[in-house]
Short mmCIF file of C-alpha atoms in Angstrom, two decimals:
data_model
loop_
_atom_site.label_atom_id
_atom_site.label_comp_id
_atom_site.label_asym_id
_atom_site.label_seq_id
_atom_site.Cartn_x
_atom_site.Cartn_y
_atom_site.Cartn_z
CA MET J 1084 12.35 35.32 22.81
CA ALA J 1085 12.74 33.78 26.22
CA SER J 1086 14.36 29.97 26.42
CA VAL J 1087 12.19 27.11 27.38
CA ASN J 1088 13.57 25.98 30.92
CA THR J 1089 13.14 21.99 30.08
CA LYS J 1090 14.93 20.92 33.77
CA ARG J 1091 12.09 18.89 35.17
CA LYS J 1092 12.04 17.62 38.75
CA ARG J 1093 12.80 14.84 39.68
CA LEU J 1094 9.78 12.78 41.20
CA ILE J 1095 10.09 10.11 43.72
CA GLU J 1096 6.59 8.64 43.58
CA LYS J 1097 7.22 4.98 42.34
CA SER J 1098 4.73 3.16 43.48
CA LEU J 1099 1.03 2.54 41.47
CA PRO J 1100 -1.92 3.16 43.68
CA PRO J 1101 -3.49 0.02 45.92
CA LYS J 1102 -6.45 0.28 44.65
CA ILE J 1103 -4.79 0.24 40.56
CA GLU J 1104 -4.69 -3.26 40.85
CA THR J 1105 -8.91 -3.15 41.09
CA TYR J 1106 -8.98 -1.23 37.29
CA ILE J 1107 -5.68 -2.91 36.03
CA PRO J 1108 -4.73 -6.51 36.76
CA GLU J 1109 -2.00 -6.16 34.73
CA SER J 1110 -0.39 -4.06 36.68
CA ARG J 1111 0.55 -7.23 39.30
CA LEU J 1112 3.49 -7.78 36.67
CA PHE J 1113 4.73 -4.25 37.33
CA MET J 1114 5.11 -5.04 40.86
CA GLN J 1115 6.54 -8.03 40.66
CA LEU J 1116 8.74 -6.43 38.26
CA GLN J 1117 9.60 -3.85 40.33
CA SER J 1118 10.43 -6.59 43.45
CA LEU J 1119 12.64 -7.90 41.11
CA GLU J 1120 14.36 -4.60 39.82
CA ARG J 1121 15.26 -3.88 43.78
CA LYS J 1122 16.75 -7.45 43.92
CA LEU J 1123 18.96 -6.88 40.77
CA ASP J 1124 19.75 -2.81 42.26
CA ALA J 1125 20.96 -4.32 45.19
CA LYS J 1126 23.23 -6.90 43.49
CA ILE J 1127 25.07 -4.37 41.30
CA VAL J 1128 25.47 -2.17 44.56
CA ARG J 1129 27.91 -5.17 45.89
CA LYS J 1130 29.98 -6.11 42.95
CA ARG J 1131 30.34 -2.88 42.38
CA LEU J 1132 31.38 -2.55 45.83
CA GLU J 1133 33.49 -5.92 45.61
CA VAL J 1134 35.05 -5.28 42.08
CA GLN J 1135 36.01 -1.11 43.21
CA GLU J 1136 37.27 -2.42 46.38
CA ALA J 1137 39.35 -5.05 44.13
CA LEU J 1138 40.50 -2.11 42.11
CA GLY J 1139 42.02 -0.33 45.19
CA LYS J 1140 43.86 -2.97 45.89
CA PRO J 1141 47.48 -3.54 44.47
CA VAL J 1142 48.59 -6.85 42.15
CA TYR J 1143 51.32 -8.30 42.31
CA LYS J 1144 53.39 -10.94 40.03
CA LYS J 1145 55.52 -13.56 40.20
CA ARG J 1146 59.23 -12.41 39.08
CA ILE J 1147 62.49 -14.02 39.08
CA LEU J 1148 65.13 -11.69 40.71
CA ARG J 1149 69.17 -12.38 39.52
CA VAL J 1150 71.59 -11.42 41.91
CA PHE J 1151 75.31 -11.37 40.38
CA VAL J 1152 78.63 -11.14 42.93
CA SER J 1153 81.60 -10.02 41.89
CA ASN J 1154 84.71 -8.00 43.52
CA LEU J 1155 87.07 -5.63 41.82
CA ALA J 1156 90.40 -5.42 42.85
CA ALA J 1157 93.35 -2.59 42.36
CA ASN J 1158 97.03 -1.41 43.28
CA GLN J 1159 97.64 -5.14 44.30
CA ALA J 1160 100.83 -5.22 41.72
CA ALA J 1161 101.61 -1.98 44.85
CA ALA J 1162 101.58 -4.88 47.35
CA ALA J 1163 104.12 -7.60 45.58
CA GLY J 1164 107.06 -8.76 48.00
CA GLY J 1165 105.40 -8.64 51.44
CA ASN J 1166 102.73 -8.91 53.17
CA ASP J 1167 101.42 -5.40 52.80
CA GLU J 1168 97.60 -5.42 53.68
CA THR J 1169 96.32 -2.49 55.50
CA ASP J 1170 94.00 -2.30 58.53
CA ALA J 1171 91.03 0.23 58.52
CA GLU J 1172 93.47 3.00 59.60
CA GLY J 1173 95.79 2.06 56.62
CA LYS J 1174 98.60 1.10 58.72
CA GLY J 1175 100.50 -2.09 58.66
CA THR J 1176 103.80 -3.46 57.28
CA GLY J 1177 102.95 -1.94 53.83
CA ALA J 1178 102.42 1.92 55.83
CA ARG J 1179 105.38 3.19 54.08
CA LEU J 1180 102.94 3.44 51.01
CA ASP J 1181 100.40 6.23 50.15
CA SER J 1182 96.99 5.44 51.04
CA ALA J 1183 95.81 6.76 47.37
CA GLU J 1184 98.21 3.74 46.87
CA ALA J 1185 97.31 1.33 48.99
CA PRO J 1186 96.01 -2.09 48.29
CA SER J 1187 91.93 -2.37 47.95
CA TRP J 1188 89.08 -4.76 46.63
CA THR J 1189 85.49 -3.88 46.16
CA LEU J 1190 82.63 -6.40 46.51
CA ARG J 1191 79.64 -5.31 44.17
CA ILE J 1192 76.06 -7.16 45.05
CA GLU J 1193 73.71 -6.15 41.87
CA GLY J 1194 70.42 -8.09 41.21
CA ARG J 1195 67.87 -7.15 38.23
CA LEU J 1196 64.57 -8.96 37.40
CA VAL J 1197 64.67 -11.43 34.32
CA ASP J 1198 61.94 -10.67 31.65
CA PRO J 1199 59.47 -13.27 31.22
CA PRO J 1200 60.45 -15.45 28.15
CA GLY J 1201 58.61 -14.04 25.39
CA THR J 1202 58.65 -10.51 26.48
CA SER J 1203 59.32 -7.16 23.74
CA SER J 1204 60.64 -4.20 24.72
CA LYS J 1205 57.15 -2.62 23.72
CA ALA J 1206 55.24 -4.88 26.91
CA ARG J 1207 58.59 -4.94 28.92
CA LEU J 1208 57.22 -3.20 32.49
CA PRO J 1209 59.86 -0.09 33.52
CA ALA J 1210 62.69 -1.27 35.44
CA HIS J 1211 62.74 -1.95 39.11
CA LYS J 1212 65.85 -1.16 41.60
CA PHE J 1213 67.75 -4.30 43.14
CA SER J 1214 66.77 -2.26 46.78
CA GLU J 1215 63.47 -2.55 46.04
CA PHE J 1216 63.25 -6.48 47.03
CA ILE J 1217 64.93 -6.27 49.71
CA ASN J 1218 64.54 -5.46 53.45
CA SER J 1219 67.93 -5.65 54.76
CA MET J 1220 70.89 -7.17 53.78
CA VAL J 1221 74.51 -8.35 56.02
CA VAL J 1222 78.08 -8.61 54.73
CA GLU J 1223 80.41 -10.67 57.13
CA LEU J 1224 83.82 -10.28 56.27
CA GLU J 1225 85.71 -13.38 57.65
CA ARG J 1226 89.10 -10.94 58.61
CA ASP J 1227 91.18 -11.23 61.57
CA PRO J 1228 89.15 -8.95 64.28
CA GLU J 1229 92.74 -8.06 65.65
CA LEU J 1230 93.98 -5.91 62.44
CA TYR J 1231 90.09 -5.22 60.63
CA ALA J 1232 87.38 -3.62 63.21
CA ASP J 1233 84.93 -3.50 60.58
CA ASN J 1234 84.04 -6.77 59.42
CA VAL J 1235 80.20 -6.47 59.63
CA VAL J 1236 78.21 -4.11 57.20
CA GLN J 1237 74.26 -3.54 57.54
CA TRP J 1238 71.98 -2.49 55.34
CA ARG J 1239 68.36 -1.57 56.10
CA ARG J 1240 65.47 0.17 54.09
CA SER J 1241 65.08 3.47 54.94
CA ALA J 1242 62.04 5.64 53.54
CA ALA J 1243 64.37 8.77 53.21
CA GLU J 1244 66.45 6.85 51.04
CA GLY J 1245 66.36 6.40 47.50
CA ASP J 1246 66.29 2.48 45.53
CA VAL J 1247 69.16 1.77 44.11
CA ASP J 1248 70.38 -1.12 41.12
CA GLY J 1249 73.45 -2.59 43.93
CA PHE J 1250 75.69 -2.12 46.35
CA GLU J 1251 79.73 -1.88 46.85
CA VAL J 1252 81.55 -2.41 50.05
CA LYS J 1253 84.85 -1.33 49.19
CA ARG J 1254 87.87 -2.63 51.90
CA ARG J 1255 91.89 -2.44 51.91
CA GLY J 1256 94.01 -5.63 51.68
CA ASP J 1257 95.81 -7.89 48.93
CA GLU J 1258 94.09 -11.18 50.20
CA ASP J 1259 91.49 -13.49 49.28
CA VAL J 1260 88.18 -13.08 51.83
CA LYS J 1261 85.81 -15.16 52.34
CA THR J 1262 82.67 -13.78 52.67
CA LYS J 1263 78.50 -14.12 54.12
CA ILE J 1264 76.11 -12.38 52.15
CA MET J 1265 72.79 -12.55 54.38
CA LEU J 1266 70.00 -11.08 52.11
CA ASP J 1267 66.36 -10.58 53.50
CA ILE J 1268 63.63 -10.52 50.75
CA ARG J 1269 60.59 -8.34 51.01
CA THR J 1270 57.40 -9.50 49.84
CA ALA J 1271 54.47 -8.29 49.46
CA THR J 1272 52.67 -9.57 52.31
CA ASP J 1273 54.90 -10.75 55.63
CA ARG J 1274 55.22 -14.06 55.91
CA PHE J 1275 56.54 -16.71 57.84
CA LYS J 1276 58.21 -19.70 58.66
CA VAL J 1277 56.45 -23.02 60.48
CA ASN J 1278 59.25 -23.71 62.77
CA SER J 1279 56.77 -27.30 63.68
CA PRO J 1280 57.96 -29.85 61.58
CA VAL J 1281 54.22 -32.11 63.06
CA LEU J 1282 52.57 -29.03 61.92
CA ARG J 1283 54.57 -28.90 58.48
CA GLU J 1284 53.68 -32.43 57.58
CA LEU J 1285 50.33 -32.59 58.38
CA LEU J 1286 49.10 -29.58 56.63
CA ASP J 1287 51.68 -30.05 53.60
CA ILE J 1288 53.15 -26.59 54.20
CA ARG J 1289 56.19 -26.19 52.10
CA GLY J 1290 58.66 -23.34 52.39
CA THR J 1291 57.33 -19.68 53.96
CA ILE J 1292 53.59 -18.98 54.44
CA SER J 1293 51.36 -15.88 55.32
CA LYS J 1294 49.00 -15.69 58.78
CA ALA J 1295 45.79 -16.35 56.75
CA GLY J 1296 47.55 -18.67 54.61
CA PHE J 1297 47.86 -20.62 57.80
CA ILE J 1298 45.44 -20.95 59.50
CA MET J 1299 42.88 -21.48 56.40
CA LYS J 1300 45.45 -24.67 55.95
CA LEU J 1301 44.41 -25.44 59.58
CA TRP J 1302 40.67 -24.73 59.21
CA GLN J 1303 40.50 -27.03 55.52
CA TYR J 1304 42.43 -29.89 58.21
CA ILE J 1305 40.32 -29.67 61.04
CA LYS J 1306 37.14 -30.19 58.16
CA LEU J 1307 38.51 -32.70 56.16
CA ASN J 1308 38.78 -34.76 59.50
CA SER J 1309 35.81 -33.38 61.66
CA LEU J 1310 37.09 -32.42 64.20
CA GLN J 1311 34.78 -29.72 65.46
CA ASP J 1312 32.64 -30.43 68.73
CA SER J 1313 28.79 -31.27 67.57
CA GLU J 1314 28.04 -28.96 70.59
CA ASP J 1315 30.11 -26.56 70.43
CA PRO J 1316 32.02 -26.12 66.88
CA ASP J 1317 34.23 -23.46 68.75
CA GLN J 1318 35.59 -26.68 70.20
CA ILE J 1319 38.10 -28.44 68.21
CA ARG J 1320 38.54 -32.63 69.13
CA CYS J 1321 42.52 -32.29 68.78
CA ASP J 1322 43.65 -36.24 66.78
CA ALA J 1323 47.07 -37.03 67.64
CA GLY J 1324 48.70 -34.70 65.17
CA LEU J 1325 47.18 -31.47 66.45
CA ARG J 1326 47.95 -32.76 70.17
CA GLN J 1327 51.15 -33.42 69.56
CA ALA J 1328 51.23 -30.17 68.31
CA PHE J 1329 49.40 -28.07 70.51
CA GLY J 1330 50.04 -29.77 73.47
CA ASN J 1331 45.97 -30.02 74.59
CA ALA J 1332 43.15 -32.75 73.25
CA VAL J 1333 40.75 -29.85 73.12
CA VAL J 1334 41.38 -26.75 71.50
CA SER J 1335 39.71 -23.52 70.93
CA PHE J 1336 39.85 -22.04 67.04
CA THR J 1337 39.63 -18.29 68.10
CA ALA J 1338 41.95 -18.92 70.43
CA ILE J 1339 44.33 -19.98 67.09
CA PRO J 1340 44.96 -16.31 66.68
CA GLN J 1341 46.80 -15.96 69.52
CA MET J 1342 48.68 -18.90 69.30
CA LEU J 1343 50.56 -18.08 65.89
CA HIS J 1344 53.38 -16.65 67.69
CA VAL J 1345 54.06 -20.08 68.65
CA PHE J 1346 54.33 -21.73 65.44
CA LEU J 1347 55.42 -18.72 63.28
CA THR J 1348 58.68 -17.11 63.08
CA ARG J 1349 60.82 -14.81 60.92
CA PRO J 1350 61.64 -17.35 58.02
CA ASP J 1351 65.79 -17.38 57.74
CA PRO J 1352 67.84 -15.15 55.47
CA LEU J 1353 69.06 -16.08 52.16
CA ILE J 1354 72.91 -16.68 52.33
CA ILE J 1355 75.38 -16.42 49.20
CA GLU J 1356 78.71 -17.34 50.14
CA TYR J 1357 81.29 -15.70 48.00
CA THR J 1358 85.16 -15.46 47.63
CA VAL J 1359 86.63 -11.95 47.22
CA ARG J 1360 89.95 -12.94 44.83
CA VAL J 1361 92.66 -10.13 44.37
CA HIS J 1362 95.57 -12.08 42.79
CA GLU J 1363 93.48 -13.12 39.57
CA GLY J 1364 93.44 -9.95 37.60
CA ASP J 1365 91.20 -6.24 38.23
CA PHE J 1366 87.77 -7.78 38.01
CA HIS J 1367 86.81 -11.60 39.33
CA MET J 1368 82.79 -12.46 38.88
CA GLY J 1369 80.95 -15.11 40.66
CA GLN J 1370 80.96 -18.31 38.90
CA TYR J 1371 77.34 -18.50 39.77
CA ALA J 1372 74.35 -16.36 39.33
CA PHE J 1373 71.24 -16.40 41.87
CA ASP J 1374 67.49 -16.49 41.28
CA ILE J 1375 65.13 -15.76 43.74
CA GLU J 1376 61.31 -15.46 43.54
CA VAL J 1377 59.88 -11.78 43.89
CA GLU J 1378 56.30 -10.82 44.28
CA VAL J 1379 56.27 -7.18 41.58
CA GLU J 1380 53.19 -5.18 41.84
CA GLU J 1381 51.39 -4.79 38.38
CA LEU J 1382 51.12 -1.22 36.99
CA ALA J 1383 49.45 -1.38 34.02
CA ARG J 1384 46.09 -3.27 35.09
CA GLN J 1385 44.66 -5.25 32.15
CA GLY J 1386 40.45 -6.42 30.92
CA ALA J 1387 39.30 -3.13 32.29
CA GLY J 1388 36.77 -2.49 29.30
CA PRO J 1389 33.81 -3.75 30.69
CA LEU J 1390 34.37 -0.67 33.41
CA ALA J 1391 35.38 1.71 30.75
CA ASN J 1392 32.02 2.84 30.04
CA VAL J 1393 30.44 2.65 33.15
CA LEU J 1394 29.57 6.58 33.91
CA THR J 1395 28.02 6.32 30.63
CA ARG J 1396 25.46 3.31 31.12
CA GLN J 1397 25.10 4.84 34.76
CA ARG J 1398 23.56 8.11 32.80
CA GLU J 1399 21.34 6.22 30.49
CA LEU J 1400 20.18 4.21 33.17
CA ALA J 1401 19.35 7.44 35.67
CA HIS J 1402 18.03 8.75 32.35
CA ILE J 1403 15.77 5.37 32.02
CA GLN J 1404 14.77 5.63 35.46
CA GLY J 1405 13.99 9.77 35.42
CA GLN J 1406 11.68 8.90 32.43
CA LEU J 1407 9.98 5.77 34.57
CA THR J 1408 9.47 8.38 37.44
CA GLN J 1409 7.23 10.08 35.55
CA LYS J 1410 5.52 8.00 33.96
CA MET J 1411 4.55 6.76 37.34
CA GLN J 1412 3.39 10.13 38.48
CA GLU J 1413 1.05 10.45 35.23
CA ILE J 1414 -0.78 7.39 36.23
CA TYR J 1415 -0.96 8.43 39.19
CA ASN J 1416 -2.35 12.01 38.45
CA ALA J 1417 -4.66 9.85 35.78
CA ARG J 1418 -6.71 7.71 38.50
CA SER J 1419 -7.18 10.27 40.72
CA LYS J 1420 -8.64 12.28 37.89
CA ARG J 1421 -10.61 9.36 37.15
CA ASP J 1422 -11.71 8.55 40.59
CA PHE J 1423 -12.46 12.30 40.88
CA LEU J 1424 -15.48 12.26 37.91
CA ARG J 1425 -15.95 8.69 38.70
CA ASN J 1426 -17.34 10.06 42.42
CA PHE J 1427 -19.28 12.83 40.56
CA ALA J 1428 -20.83 10.70 38.23
CA ASP J 1429 -22.30 8.25 40.84
CA ASP J 1430 -23.85 10.57 42.80
CA PRO J 1431 -23.00 14.58 42.12
CA VAL J 1432 -25.17 16.08 45.29
CA ALA J 1433 -23.69 13.78 47.29
CA PHE J 1434 -20.20 14.37 45.83
CA THR J 1435 -20.55 18.57 45.89
CA HIS J 1436 -21.56 18.05 49.88
CA ARG J 1437 -18.37 16.60 50.07
CA TRP J 1438 -16.69 18.33 48.22
CA ILE J 1439 -17.74 21.76 49.65
CA ASP J 1440 -17.33 20.06 53.50
CA ASN J 1441 -13.38 19.15 51.98
CA GLN J 1442 -12.46 22.90 50.78
CA THR J 1443 -14.34 24.55 53.95
CA LYS J 1444 -12.25 22.42 56.22
CA ASP J 1445 -9.05 22.93 54.37
CA LEU J 1446 -9.66 26.90 53.96
CA GLU J 1447 -10.51 27.39 57.88
CA VAL J 1448 -7.07 24.99 58.43
CA ILE J 1449 -5.22 27.63 55.99
CA LEU J 1450 -6.40 30.47 57.72
CA GLY J 1451 -7.06 29.98 61.60
CA ASP J 1452 -10.01 31.12 61.53
CA ARG J 1453 -13.22 30.15 63.15
CA ARG J 1454 -16.18 32.42 62.29
CA HIS J 1455 -15.04 32.20 58.38
CA GLY J 1456 -15.57 28.25 59.32
CA LEU J 1457 -18.98 29.06 60.77
CA GLU J 1458 -19.96 31.33 57.64
CA ALA J 1459 -19.13 28.21 54.93
CA ALA J 1460 -20.40 26.20 57.19
CA LEU J 1461 -23.74 27.66 57.11
CA SER J 1462 -23.63 28.21 53.29
CA ALA J 1463 -23.16 24.41 53.10
CA ILE J 1464 -26.34 23.85 54.99
CA MET J 1465 -28.51 26.48 53.39
CA VAL J 1466 -26.67 25.29 50.59
CA ALA J 1467 -28.04 21.33 50.72
CA ASP J 1468 -31.58 22.35 52.21
CA GLY J 1469 -31.98 24.19 49.00
CA THR J 1470 -33.13 27.76 51.54
CA SER J 1471 -32.80 30.50 50.29
CA GLN J 1472 -30.79 33.62 51.14
CA GLU J 1473 -33.44 35.59 52.14
CA MET J 1474 -34.34 33.35 55.22
CA THR J 1475 -36.20 34.56 58.42
CA SER J 1476 -33.70 35.55 61.71
CA GLU J 1477 -34.96 32.86 63.61
CA ARG J 1478 -33.50 30.02 60.61
CA LYS J 1479 -30.29 31.53 61.07
CA GLN J 1480 -30.18 31.31 64.28
CA ALA J 1481 -31.09 27.38 64.34
CA LEU J 1482 -28.64 27.43 61.40
CA GLU J 1483 -25.93 28.85 63.18
CA LYS J 1484 -26.58 26.70 66.54
CA GLU J 1485 -26.56 23.71 63.92
CA ALA J 1486 -23.39 24.98 62.96
CA THR J 1487 -21.64 25.50 66.28
CA LYS J 1488 -22.82 21.99 67.53
CA TRP J 1489 -21.20 20.91 64.90
CA LEU J 1490 -17.90 22.20 64.84
CA LYS J 1491 -18.29 21.80 68.88
CA GLU J 1492 -18.29 17.40 67.50
CA SER J 1493 -15.28 15.60 69.07
CA ALA J 1494 -15.34 13.58 66.35
CA LEU J 1495 -14.46 16.59 63.78
CA TYR J 1496 -11.07 17.19 65.76
CA ASP J 1497 -10.04 13.82 65.14
CA GLU J 1498 -9.51 13.99 61.53
CA PRO J 1499 -5.92 14.41 59.60
CA TRP J 1500 -5.92 18.00 59.55
CA ALA J 1501 -6.50 18.95 63.23
CA GLU J 1502 -3.51 19.17 64.73
CA GLU J 1503 -2.06 21.59 62.00
CA ALA J 1504 -5.38 23.76 62.02
CA VAL J 1505 -4.66 23.96 65.73
CA PHE J 1506 -1.06 24.84 64.67
CA HIS J 1507 -2.27 27.81 62.51
CA TYR J 1508 -4.63 29.33 64.64
CA LEU J 1509 -2.44 29.15 67.57
CA SER J 1510 -0.01 31.11 65.07
CA ALA J 1511 -2.46 33.76 63.66
CA LYS J 1512 -3.27 34.53 67.69
CA THR J 1513 0.65 34.78 68.45
CA GLN J 1514 0.99 36.99 65.50
CA GLU J 1515 -2.01 39.13 66.63
CA ARG J 1516 -1.03 39.18 70.23
CA MET J 1517 2.72 40.60 68.78
CA GLN J 1518 1.10 42.64 66.88
CA GLN J 1519 -0.42 44.29 69.93
CA LEU J 1520 2.08 44.38 71.91
CA LEU J 1521 4.32 46.54 69.48
CA GLN J 1522 1.73 48.50 69.00
CA GLN J 1523 1.47 49.42 73.00
CA GLN J 1524 5.23 49.75 72.74
CA GLN J 1525 5.32 52.61 70.58
CA ASN J 1526 2.31 54.26 71.41
CA GLN J 1527 4.52 54.17 75.18
CA GLN J 1528 7.73 55.56 73.07
CA HIS J 1529 5.79 58.43 71.32
CA PRO J 1530 2.54 59.27 73.00
CA PRO J 1531 0.48 61.21 71.29
CA ALA J 1532 0.42 64.84 71.45
CA THR J 1533 -2.23 66.96 73.40
CA ASN J 1534 -3.34 71.01 73.45
CA GLY J 1535 -2.18 73.28 75.94
CA ALA J 1536 -5.11 74.73 78.23
#
């Protein structure tokens, strides 16, 4: 037994016919419901795009990065009895010592994230490397430049290098060394320092700020003090504080983004001072640890419950929408059938004449044959007159003349179907002409054989 194809074609027609309100006054409520549905659909689409955009953006959370500084000392006992410092080439007063046993020290800079209070082992996020939160690092060593040439160590973030948990700087020497560690902390968005004390005081800015945040604070200050020009809102009438900062009495608000480089500069690096000690054991830990606020991207998003079954809801809505479209088509077909039967019941004769005329025009449009249309017109006239098919030749000629006149009326070709009828007529003539040309070509290539005399 053949399976029945239950897939139905999706219908496009959703609007009720204009005249149905005359028969069913309650249909006006459906029209209002459709208008409300369109507004709701537009709102849902806009909110859906906003949610998708929000889900696509990374979310950052404030965390504490704790930095530890320490140092290791090695082979310091071998330098006893004099100044046995060695330079970068391993030469000095202790040049007799083997290079592998020369006194040295190693500066270690390490960092790790501090877990928030109450964090369990299951809720702990994956470990982050220390170098993930640093753009660059510079270590300056306070040593005699004549003896040691490598007193500055620099590191910059590179995409080719992997992240590490810490850094080590190893040098030779048997004396304590003061070091200065400068860290450029990495942030999710570029942050800057406001170098104008007047603006920092007016806008109440503490610490670093992004460009968008600076413009927002400036706009809030302008609105709070009503500094916009009444005639041209783009012009800002500066008060005493802004006049001192900008240097002008009137400033265009659209020009402020181009002026940001004057007021915003890169923030100062974080500076940690530490003394490398080599005479009090092999390991030395700094007296303090340094807590730095950093931004960490949240990998696991919480609260996505309302969006978890969005695909299922969309399928249900699509199914309901298909049912609604099907019902609308059924209403439209029922309305057409009702109009057909009502017109036939009101005046059967006139309705039949109109129906035959419409069918005649449709048939003429489809076939593109004027003679067929003329014969149909003659039949319609004969039926209308109640004339028998056995008519005289004079009557038939009169009817043909009347039908020809009817076909030649200009109003006939103003009908909507006239343009399509001309197209079909020309297509039929073109096909007929092509057949004639092909037949002539075949006759020329294969002329008919003739019997010789």
